[in-house]
Amino acid sequence: MKFAVVDLETTGGTAEVGRITEIGIVLLDDCEVVKTYSALVDPGMPIQPFVQHLTGITDEMVQGKPQFASIAEEVAELLKDRIFVAHNVLYDIKFMRTELKRCCIKIDPPRLCTVKISRRFFPGLPSYSLHKLTQALELPEFNHHRALDDALAAAEILKLAFNKVGPEKILKEVKNLSTPKKAKVEAI
């Protein structure tokens, strides 16, 4: 199975008005990391102070970085033919779809949520937030609320679940498999 484990940091708000400020992607073939990708992105708008405090990403850090449109094709290519995985996948897929749609790229990949698989395959934990979950599963510490670090942590959770229950049970948790088992990426 081919996965793209994604984490996005954003300006805050909803995908319709907010923008991406940082992208982290971990490509997995089954449980093997085959590539990582990370980029700060100039959102073209201010980052909310709460978000700056949470992530440590400031307006100054993203100023002069590429805007999403300049990396959209590269990001879409990384996601192509892979299951889109994220911790709270609906948040990340909505931002990713919206940003790619602004660049006339449509994606509708199969998707998998590490929150949901964690609740299913690691029941009874006190919290399923990414940080508390990694602690409960005794995974290495990581730099919270930075895209690549969060994506790597989510990838470790996916690998634990994959190894615990096997690919067939993981596949049953994937949503949007009405499309082929490959992610679709096409121009609008």
CSV table of N, CA and C in Angstrom, one decimal, residues 2-132:
chain,number,residue,atom,x,y,z
A,2,LYS,N,0.4,2.2,-0.7
A,2,LYS,CA,1.2,3.5,-0.8
A,2,LYS,C,0.4,4.6,-0.1
A,3,PHE,N,1.1,5.2,0.8
A,3,PHE,CA,0.5,6.3,1.6
A,3,PHE,C,1.3,7.6,1.4
A,4,ALA,N,0.6,8.7,1.5
A,4,ALA,CA,1.1,10.0,1.7
A,4,ALA,C,0.6,10.6,3.0
A,5,VAL,N,1.5,10.6,4.0
A,5,VAL,CA,1.1,11.1,5.3
A,5,VAL,C,1.4,12.6,5.3
A,6,VAL,N,0.3,13.4,5.5
A,6,VAL,CA,0.4,14.8,5.3
A,6,VAL,C,0.0,15.5,6.6
A,7,ASP,N,0.8,16.6,6.8
A,7,ASP,CA,0.4,17.6,7.9
A,7,ASP,C,0.6,19.0,7.3
A,8,LEU,N,-0.4,19.8,7.6
A,8,LEU,CA,-0.4,21.2,7.1
A,8,LEU,C,-0.5,22.1,8.3
A,9,GLU,N,0.3,23.2,8.3
A,9,GLU,CA,0.1,24.3,9.2
A,9,GLU,C,-0.6,25.4,8.4
A,10,THR,N,-1.5,26.1,9.0
A,10,THR,CA,-2.3,27.1,8.2
A,10,THR,C,-2.3,28.4,9.0
A,11,THR,N,-2.9,29.4,8.3
A,11,THR,CA,-3.0,30.7,8.9
A,11,THR,C,-4.1,30.7,9.9
A,12,GLY,N,-4.9,29.7,9.9
A,12,GLY,CA,-6.1,29.6,10.9
A,12,GLY,C,-7.4,29.7,10.1
A,13,GLY,N,-8.5,29.5,10.8
A,13,GLY,CA,-9.8,29.7,10.1
A,13,GLY,C,-10.1,28.5,9.3
A,14,THR,N,-11.0,28.7,8.3
A,14,THR,CA,-11.4,27.7,7.4
A,14,THR,C,-10.6,27.6,6.1
A,15,ALA,N,-10.7,26.5,5.4
A,15,ALA,CA,-10.0,26.4,4.2
A,15,ALA,C,-10.4,27.4,3.1
A,16,GLU,N,-11.6,27.9,3.2
A,16,GLU,CA,-12.1,28.8,2.2
A,16,GLU,C,-11.4,30.2,2.4
A,17,VAL,N,-11.1,30.6,3.6
A,17,VAL,CA,-10.4,31.9,3.8
A,17,VAL,C,-9.0,31.8,4.3
A,18,GLY,N,-8.7,30.7,5.0
A,18,GLY,CA,-7.3,30.5,5.4
A,18,GLY,C,-6.4,30.0,4.3
A,19,ARG,N,-5.1,30.0,4.6
A,19,ARG,CA,-4.1,29.5,3.6
A,19,ARG,C,-3.1,28.6,4.3
A,20,ILE,N,-2.4,27.8,3.6
A,20,ILE,CA,-1.3,26.9,4.1
A,20,ILE,C,-0.1,27.7,4.3
A,21,THR,N,0.6,27.5,5.5
A,21,THR,CA,1.9,28.1,5.8
A,21,THR,C,3.0,27.2,5.8
A,22,GLU,N,2.7,25.9,6.0
A,22,GLU,CA,3.8,24.9,6.0
A,22,GLU,C,3.2,23.5,5.6
A,23,ILE,N,3.9,22.8,4.8
A,23,ILE,CA,3.5,21.4,4.3
A,23,ILE,C,4.6,20.4,4.7
A,24,GLY,N,4.1,19.3,5.3
A,24,GLY,CA,5.0,18.2,5.6
A,24,GLY,C,4.4,16.9,5.0
A,25,ILE,N,5.1,16.2,4.2
A,25,ILE,CA,4.6,14.9,3.6
A,25,ILE,C,5.6,13.8,3.8
A,26,VAL,N,5.1,12.7,4.2
A,26,VAL,CA,5.9,11.5,4.4
A,26,VAL,C,5.3,10.4,3.5
A,27,LEU,N,6.1,10.0,2.5
A,27,LEU,CA,5.6,8.9,1.6
A,27,LEU,C,6.1,7.6,2.1
A,28,LEU,N,5.1,6.7,2.3
A,28,LEU,CA,5.3,5.4,2.8
A,28,LEU,C,4.9,4.4,1.8
A,29,ASP,N,5.7,3.4,1.5
A,29,ASP,CA,5.3,2.2,0.8
A,29,ASP,C,5.2,1.1,1.9
A,30,ASP,N,4.0,0.7,2.2
A,30,ASP,CA,3.7,-0.1,3.3
A,30,ASP,C,4.2,0.6,4.6
A,31,CYS,N,5.3,0.1,5.2
A,31,CYS,CA,5.8,0.8,6.4
A,31,CYS,C,7.2,1.4,6.2
A,32,GLU,N,7.6,1.5,4.9
A,32,GLU,CA,8.9,2.0,4.6
A,32,GLU,C,8.8,3.5,4.1
A,33,VAL,N,9.5,4.4,4.8
A,33,VAL,CA,9.6,5.8,4.4
A,33,VAL,C,10.4,5.8,3.1
A,34,VAL,N,9.8,6.3,2.0
A,34,VAL,CA,10.6,6.4,0.7
A,34,VAL,C,10.9,7.8,0.4
A,35,LYS,N,10.3,8.8,1.0
A,35,LYS,CA,10.6,10.2,0.7
A,35,LYS,C,9.9,11.0,1.8
A,36,THR,N,10.5,12.2,2.1
A,36,THR,CA,9.9,13.2,2.9
A,36,THR,C,9.9,14.5,2.1
A,37,TYR,N,9.0,15.4,2.4
A,37,TYR,CA,8.9,16.7,1.7
A,37,TYR,C,8.5,17.7,2.7
A,38,SER,N,9.1,18.8,2.7
A,38,SER,CA,8.7,19.9,3.7
A,38,SER,C,9.0,21.2,3.0
A,39,ALA,N,8.0,22.1,3.2
A,39,ALA,CA,8.2,23.5,2.7
A,39,ALA,C,7.4,24.5,3.5
A,40,LEU,N,8.0,25.6,3.8
A,40,LEU,CA,7.3,26.8,4.3
A,40,LEU,C,6.7,27.4,3.1
A,41,VAL,N,5.5,28.0,3.3
A,41,VAL,CA,4.7,28.6,2.2
A,41,VAL,C,4.3,30.0,2.6
A,42,ASP,N,4.5,31.0,1.7
A,42,ASP,CA,4.0,32.3,1.9
A,42,ASP,C,2.5,32.3,1.6
A,43,PRO,N,1.7,32.5,2.7
A,43,PRO,CA,0.3,32.4,2.5
A,43,PRO,C,-0.3,33.7,1.8
A,44,GLY,N,0.4,34.7,1.7
A,44,GLY,CA,-0.1,36.0,1.1
A,44,GLY,C,-1.1,36.7,2.0
A,45,MET,N,-1.1,36.3,3.3
A,45,MET,CA,-2.0,36.9,4.3
A,45,MET,C,-1.4,36.8,5.6
A,46,PRO,N,-1.8,37.6,6.6
A,46,PRO,CA,-1.2,37.4,8.0
A,46,PRO,C,-1.6,36.1,8.6
A,47,ILE,N,-0.7,35.6,9.4
A,47,ILE,CA,-1.0,34.4,10.2
A,47,ILE,C,-1.6,34.9,11.6
A,48,GLN,N,-2.7,34.3,12.0
A,48,GLN,CA,-3.3,34.7,13.2
A,48,GLN,C,-2.3,34.6,14.4
A,49,PRO,N,-2.3,35.5,15.3
A,49,PRO,CA,-1.4,35.5,16.4
A,49,PRO,C,-1.5,34.1,17.2
A,50,PHE,N,-2.7,33.6,17.4
A,50,PHE,CA,-2.8,32.3,18.1
A,50,PHE,C,-2.1,31.2,17.4
A,51,VAL,N,-2.2,31.2,16.1
A,51,VAL,CA,-1.5,30.2,15.3
A,51,VAL,C,0.0,30.4,15.3
A,52,GLN,N,0.5,31.7,15.3
A,52,GLN,CA,1.9,31.9,15.4
A,52,GLN,C,2.4,31.4,16.7
A,53,HIS,N,1.7,31.6,17.8
A,53,HIS,CA,2.1,31.1,19.1
A,53,HIS,C,2.1,29.6,19.2
A,54,LEU,N,1.1,29.0,18.6
A,54,LEU,CA,1.0,27.5,18.6
A,54,LEU,C,2.1,26.8,17.8
A,55,THR,N,2.3,27.3,16.6
A,55,THR,CA,3.3,26.7,15.7
A,55,THR,C,4.7,27.2,15.7
A,56,GLY,N,4.8,28.5,16.1
A,56,GLY,CA,6.1,29.1,16.1
A,56,GLY,C,6.4,29.7,14.7
A,57,ILE,N,5.5,29.5,13.7
A,57,ILE,CA,5.7,30.0,12.4
A,57,ILE,C,5.1,31.5,12.4
A,58,THR,N,6.0,32.4,12.0
A,58,THR,CA,5.7,33.8,12.0
A,58,THR,C,5.5,34.3,10.6
A,59,ASP,N,4.9,35.5,10.5
A,59,ASP,CA,4.8,36.2,9.2
A,59,ASP,C,6.2,36.4,8.6
A,60,GLU,N,7.2,36.7,9.4
A,60,GLU,CA,8.5,36.9,8.9
A,60,GLU,C,9.2,35.7,8.4
A,61,MET,N,8.9,34.5,9.0
A,61,MET,CA,9.4,33.2,8.5
A,61,MET,C,8.9,32.9,7.1
A,62,VAL,N,7.7,33.2,6.8
A,62,VAL,CA,7.1,32.8,5.5
A,62,VAL,C,7.3,33.9,4.4
A,63,GLN,N,7.6,35.1,4.8
A,63,GLN,CA,7.8,36.2,3.9
A,63,GLN,C,8.9,35.8,2.9
A,64,GLY,N,8.7,35.9,1.6
A,64,GLY,CA,9.7,35.6,0.6
A,64,GLY,C,9.7,34.1,0.2
A,65,LYS,N,9.0,33.2,1.0
A,65,LYS,CA,9.0,31.8,0.6
A,65,LYS,C,8.1,31.7,-0.6
A,66,PRO,N,8.1,30.5,-1.3
A,66,PRO,CA,7.2,30.3,-2.4
A,66,PRO,C,5.8,30.4,-2.0
A,67,GLN,N,4.9,30.9,-2.8
A,67,GLN,CA,3.5,30.8,-2.6
A,67,GLN,C,3.0,29.4,-3.1
A,68,PHE,N,1.9,28.9,-2.6
A,68,PHE,CA,1.5,27.6,-2.9
A,68,PHE,C,1.4,27.3,-4.4
A,69,ALA,N,1.0,28.3,-5.2
A,69,ALA,CA,0.8,28.0,-6.6
A,69,ALA,C,2.1,27.6,-7.3
A,70,SER,N,3.3,28.0,-6.7
A,70,SER,CA,4.5,27.6,-7.4
A,70,SER,C,5.0,26.2,-7.0
A,71,ILE,N,4.4,25.6,-6.0
A,71,ILE,CA,4.7,24.2,-5.6
A,71,ILE,C,3.5,23.3,-5.8
A,72,ALA,N,2.4,23.8,-6.3
A,72,ALA,CA,1.2,23.0,-6.4
A,72,ALA,C,1.4,21.7,-7.2
A,73,GLU,N,2.0,21.8,-8.3
A,73,GLU,CA,2.1,20.6,-9.2
A,73,GLU,C,3.1,19.6,-8.5
A,74,GLU,N,4.1,20.0,-7.9
A,74,GLU,CA,5.0,19.1,-7.2
A,74,GLU,C,4.3,18.4,-6.1
A,75,VAL,N,3.5,19.2,-5.3
A,75,VAL,CA,2.7,18.6,-4.2
A,75,VAL,C,1.7,17.6,-4.7
A,76,ALA,N,1.0,17.9,-5.8
A,76,ALA,CA,0.0,17.0,-6.4
A,76,ALA,C,0.7,15.7,-6.9
A,77,GLU,N,1.8,15.9,-7.4
A,77,GLU,CA,2.6,14.7,-7.9
A,77,GLU,C,3.0,13.8,-6.8
A,78,LEU,N,3.3,14.3,-5.6
A,78,LEU,CA,3.7,13.5,-4.5
A,78,LEU,C,2.5,12.8,-4.0
A,79,LEU,N,1.3,13.3,-4.1
A,79,LEU,CA,0.1,12.7,-3.6
A,79,LEU,C,-0.5,11.7,-4.5
A,80,LYS,N,-0.1,11.8,-5.8
A,80,LYS,CA,-0.7,10.9,-6.8
A,80,LYS,C,-0.5,9.5,-6.5
A,81,ASP,N,-1.6,8.7,-6.7
A,81,ASP,CA,-1.6,7.2,-6.6
A,81,ASP,C,-1.3,6.8,-5.1
A,82,ARG,N,-1.6,7.6,-4.2
A,82,ARG,CA,-1.4,7.3,-2.8
A,82,ARG,C,-2.6,7.5,-1.9
A,83,ILE,N,-2.7,6.8,-0.8
A,83,ILE,CA,-3.8,7.1,0.1
A,83,ILE,C,-3.3,8.3,1.0
A,84,PHE,N,-4.2,9.3,1.0
A,84,PHE,CA,-3.9,10.5,1.8
A,84,PHE,C,-4.2,10.2,3.2
A,85,VAL,N,-3.2,10.4,4.1
A,85,VAL,CA,-3.3,10.1,5.5
A,85,VAL,C,-3.0,11.3,6.3
A,86,ALA,N,-3.8,11.6,7.4
A,86,ALA,CA,-3.5,12.7,8.3
A,86,ALA,C,-4.1,12.4,9.6
A,87,HIS,N,-3.6,13.1,10.6
A,87,HIS,CA,-4.2,13.1,11.9
A,87,HIS,C,-5.3,14.1,11.9
A,88,ASN,N,-6.5,13.7,11.9
A,88,ASN,CA,-7.7,14.5,11.6
A,88,ASN,C,-7.7,14.8,10.1
A,89,VAL,N,-7.9,13.8,9.3
A,89,VAL,CA,-7.7,13.9,7.9
A,89,VAL,C,-8.7,14.9,7.2
A,90,LEU,N,-9.9,15.1,7.8
A,90,LEU,CA,-10.8,16.0,7.1
A,90,LEU,C,-10.3,17.5,7.1
A,91,TYR,N,-9.6,17.9,8.1
A,91,TYR,CA,-9.0,19.2,8.2
A,91,TYR,C,-7.9,19.4,7.1
A,92,ASP,N,-7.0,18.4,7.0
A,92,ASP,CA,-5.9,18.6,6.1
A,92,ASP,C,-6.3,18.4,4.6
A,93,ILE,N,-7.2,17.4,4.4
A,93,ILE,CA,-7.7,17.2,3.0
A,93,ILE,C,-8.5,18.4,2.5
A,94,LYS,N,-9.3,19.1,3.4
A,94,LYS,CA,-10.0,20.2,2.9
A,94,LYS,C,-9.1,21.4,2.6
A,95,PHE,N,-8.1,21.7,3.4
A,95,PHE,CA,-7.1,22.7,3.0
A,95,PHE,C,-6.4,22.4,1.8
A,96,MET,N,-5.9,21.1,1.6
A,96,MET,CA,-5.2,20.7,0.5
A,96,MET,C,-6.0,20.8,-0.8
A,97,ARG,N,-7.2,20.3,-0.8
A,97,ARG,CA,-8.1,20.4,-1.9
A,97,ARG,C,-8.4,21.8,-2.3
A,98,THR,N,-8.6,22.7,-1.3
A,98,THR,CA,-8.9,24.1,-1.6
A,98,THR,C,-7.7,24.8,-2.3
A,99,GLU,N,-6.6,24.6,-1.7
A,99,GLU,CA,-5.4,25.2,-2.3
A,99,GLU,C,-5.1,24.7,-3.7
A,100,LEU,N,-5.2,23.4,-3.9
A,100,LEU,CA,-5.0,22.8,-5.2
A,100,LEU,C,-6.0,23.3,-6.2
A,101,LYS,N,-7.3,23.4,-5.8
A,101,LYS,CA,-8.3,23.9,-6.7
A,101,LYS,C,-8.1,25.3,-7.1
A,102,ARG,N,-7.5,26.1,-6.3
A,102,ARG,CA,-7.1,27.5,-6.6
A,102,ARG,C,-6.1,27.5,-7.8
A,103,CYS,N,-5.4,26.4,-7.9
A,103,CYS,CA,-4.3,26.2,-8.9
A,103,CYS,C,-4.9,25.3,-10.1
A,104,CYS,N,-6.2,25.1,-10.1
A,104,CYS,CA,-6.8,24.3,-11.2
A,104,CYS,C,-6.4,22.9,-11.2
A,105,ILE,N,-6.1,22.3,-10.0
A,105,ILE,CA,-5.8,20.9,-9.8
A,105,ILE,C,-6.8,20.3,-8.9
A,106,LYS,N,-7.5,19.3,-9.3
A,106,LYS,CA,-8.5,18.6,-8.5
A,106,LYS,C,-7.9,17.3,-8.0
A,107,ILE,N,-8.1,17.1,-6.7
A,107,ILE,CA,-7.8,15.8,-6.1
A,107,ILE,C,-8.9,15.2,-5.3
A,108,ASP,N,-9.1,13.9,-5.3
A,108,ASP,CA,-10.1,13.3,-4.6
A,108,ASP,C,-9.6,11.9,-4.1
A,109,PRO,N,-8.5,11.9,-3.4
A,109,PRO,CA,-7.8,10.7,-3.0
A,109,PRO,C,-8.6,9.8,-2.0
A,110,PRO,N,-8.3,8.5,-2.0
A,110,PRO,CA,-8.7,7.8,-0.8
A,110,PRO,C,-8.0,8.3,0.4
A,111,ARG,N,-8.7,8.3,1.5
A,111,ARG,CA,-8.1,8.9,2.7
A,111,ARG,C,-8.2,8.1,4.0
A,112,LEU,N,-7.3,8.3,4.9
A,112,LEU,CA,-7.2,7.5,6.1
A,112,LEU,C,-6.9,8.5,7.2
A,113,CYS,N,-7.6,8.3,8.4
A,113,CYS,CA,-7.4,9.2,9.5
A,113,CYS,C,-6.7,8.5,10.6
A,114,THR,N,-5.6,9.0,11.1
A,114,THR,CA,-4.8,8.3,12.1
A,114,THR,C,-5.5,8.5,13.5
A,115,VAL,N,-6.4,9.5,13.6
A,115,VAL,CA,-7.2,9.6,14.9
A,115,VAL,C,-8.1,8.4,14.9
A,116,LYS,N,-8.8,8.1,13.8
A,116,LYS,CA,-9.8,7.1,13.8
A,116,LYS,C,-9.2,5.7,13.9
A,117,ILE,N,-8.1,5.4,13.2
A,117,ILE,CA,-7.5,4.1,13.3
A,117,ILE,C,-6.9,3.9,14.7
A,118,SER,N,-6.4,5.0,15.3
A,118,SER,CA,-5.9,4.9,16.7
A,118,SER,C,-7.0,4.5,17.7
A,119,ARG,N,-8.1,5.1,17.5
A,119,ARG,CA,-9.3,4.8,18.4
A,119,ARG,C,-9.7,3.4,18.2
A,120,ARG,N,-9.7,2.9,17.0
A,120,ARG,CA,-10.1,1.6,16.7
A,120,ARG,C,-9.1,0.5,17.1
A,121,PHE,N,-7.8,0.7,16.8
A,121,PHE,CA,-6.8,-0.3,17.0
A,121,PHE,C,-6.0,-0.1,18.3
A,122,PHE,N,-6.1,1.0,19.0
A,122,PHE,CA,-5.5,1.3,20.3
A,122,PHE,C,-6.5,1.8,21.2
A,123,PRO,N,-7.6,1.1,21.5
A,123,PRO,CA,-8.7,1.6,22.3
A,123,PRO,C,-8.3,1.9,23.8
A,124,GLY,N,-9.1,2.7,24.4
A,124,GLY,CA,-9.0,3.0,25.8
A,124,GLY,C,-7.9,3.9,26.2
A,125,LEU,N,-7.3,4.6,25.3
A,125,LEU,CA,-6.2,5.6,25.7
A,125,LEU,C,-6.9,6.9,26.2
A,126,PRO,N,-6.3,7.6,27.1
A,126,PRO,CA,-7.0,8.8,27.7
A,126,PRO,C,-7.2,10.0,26.7
A,127,SER,N,-6.3,10.0,25.6
A,127,SER,CA,-6.4,11.1,24.6
A,127,SER,C,-5.9,10.6,23.3
A,128,TYR,N,-6.5,11.1,22.2
A,128,TYR,CA,-6.0,10.8,20.9
A,128,TYR,C,-5.5,12.0,20.2
A,129,SER,N,-5.1,13.0,20.9
A,129,SER,CA,-4.4,14.1,20.3
A,129,SER,C,-3.0,13.6,19.9
A,130,LEU,N,-2.4,14.2,18.9
A,130,LEU,CA,-1.2,13.6,18.3
A,130,LEU,C,-0.1,13.5,19.4
A,131,HIS,N,0.1,14.5,20.2
A,131,HIS,CA,1.1,14.5,21.2
A,131,HIS,C,0.9,13.5,22.3
A,132,LYS,N,-0.3,13.4,22.8
A,132,LYS,CA,-0.7,12.5,23.9
A,132,LYS,C,-0.6,11.0,23.3
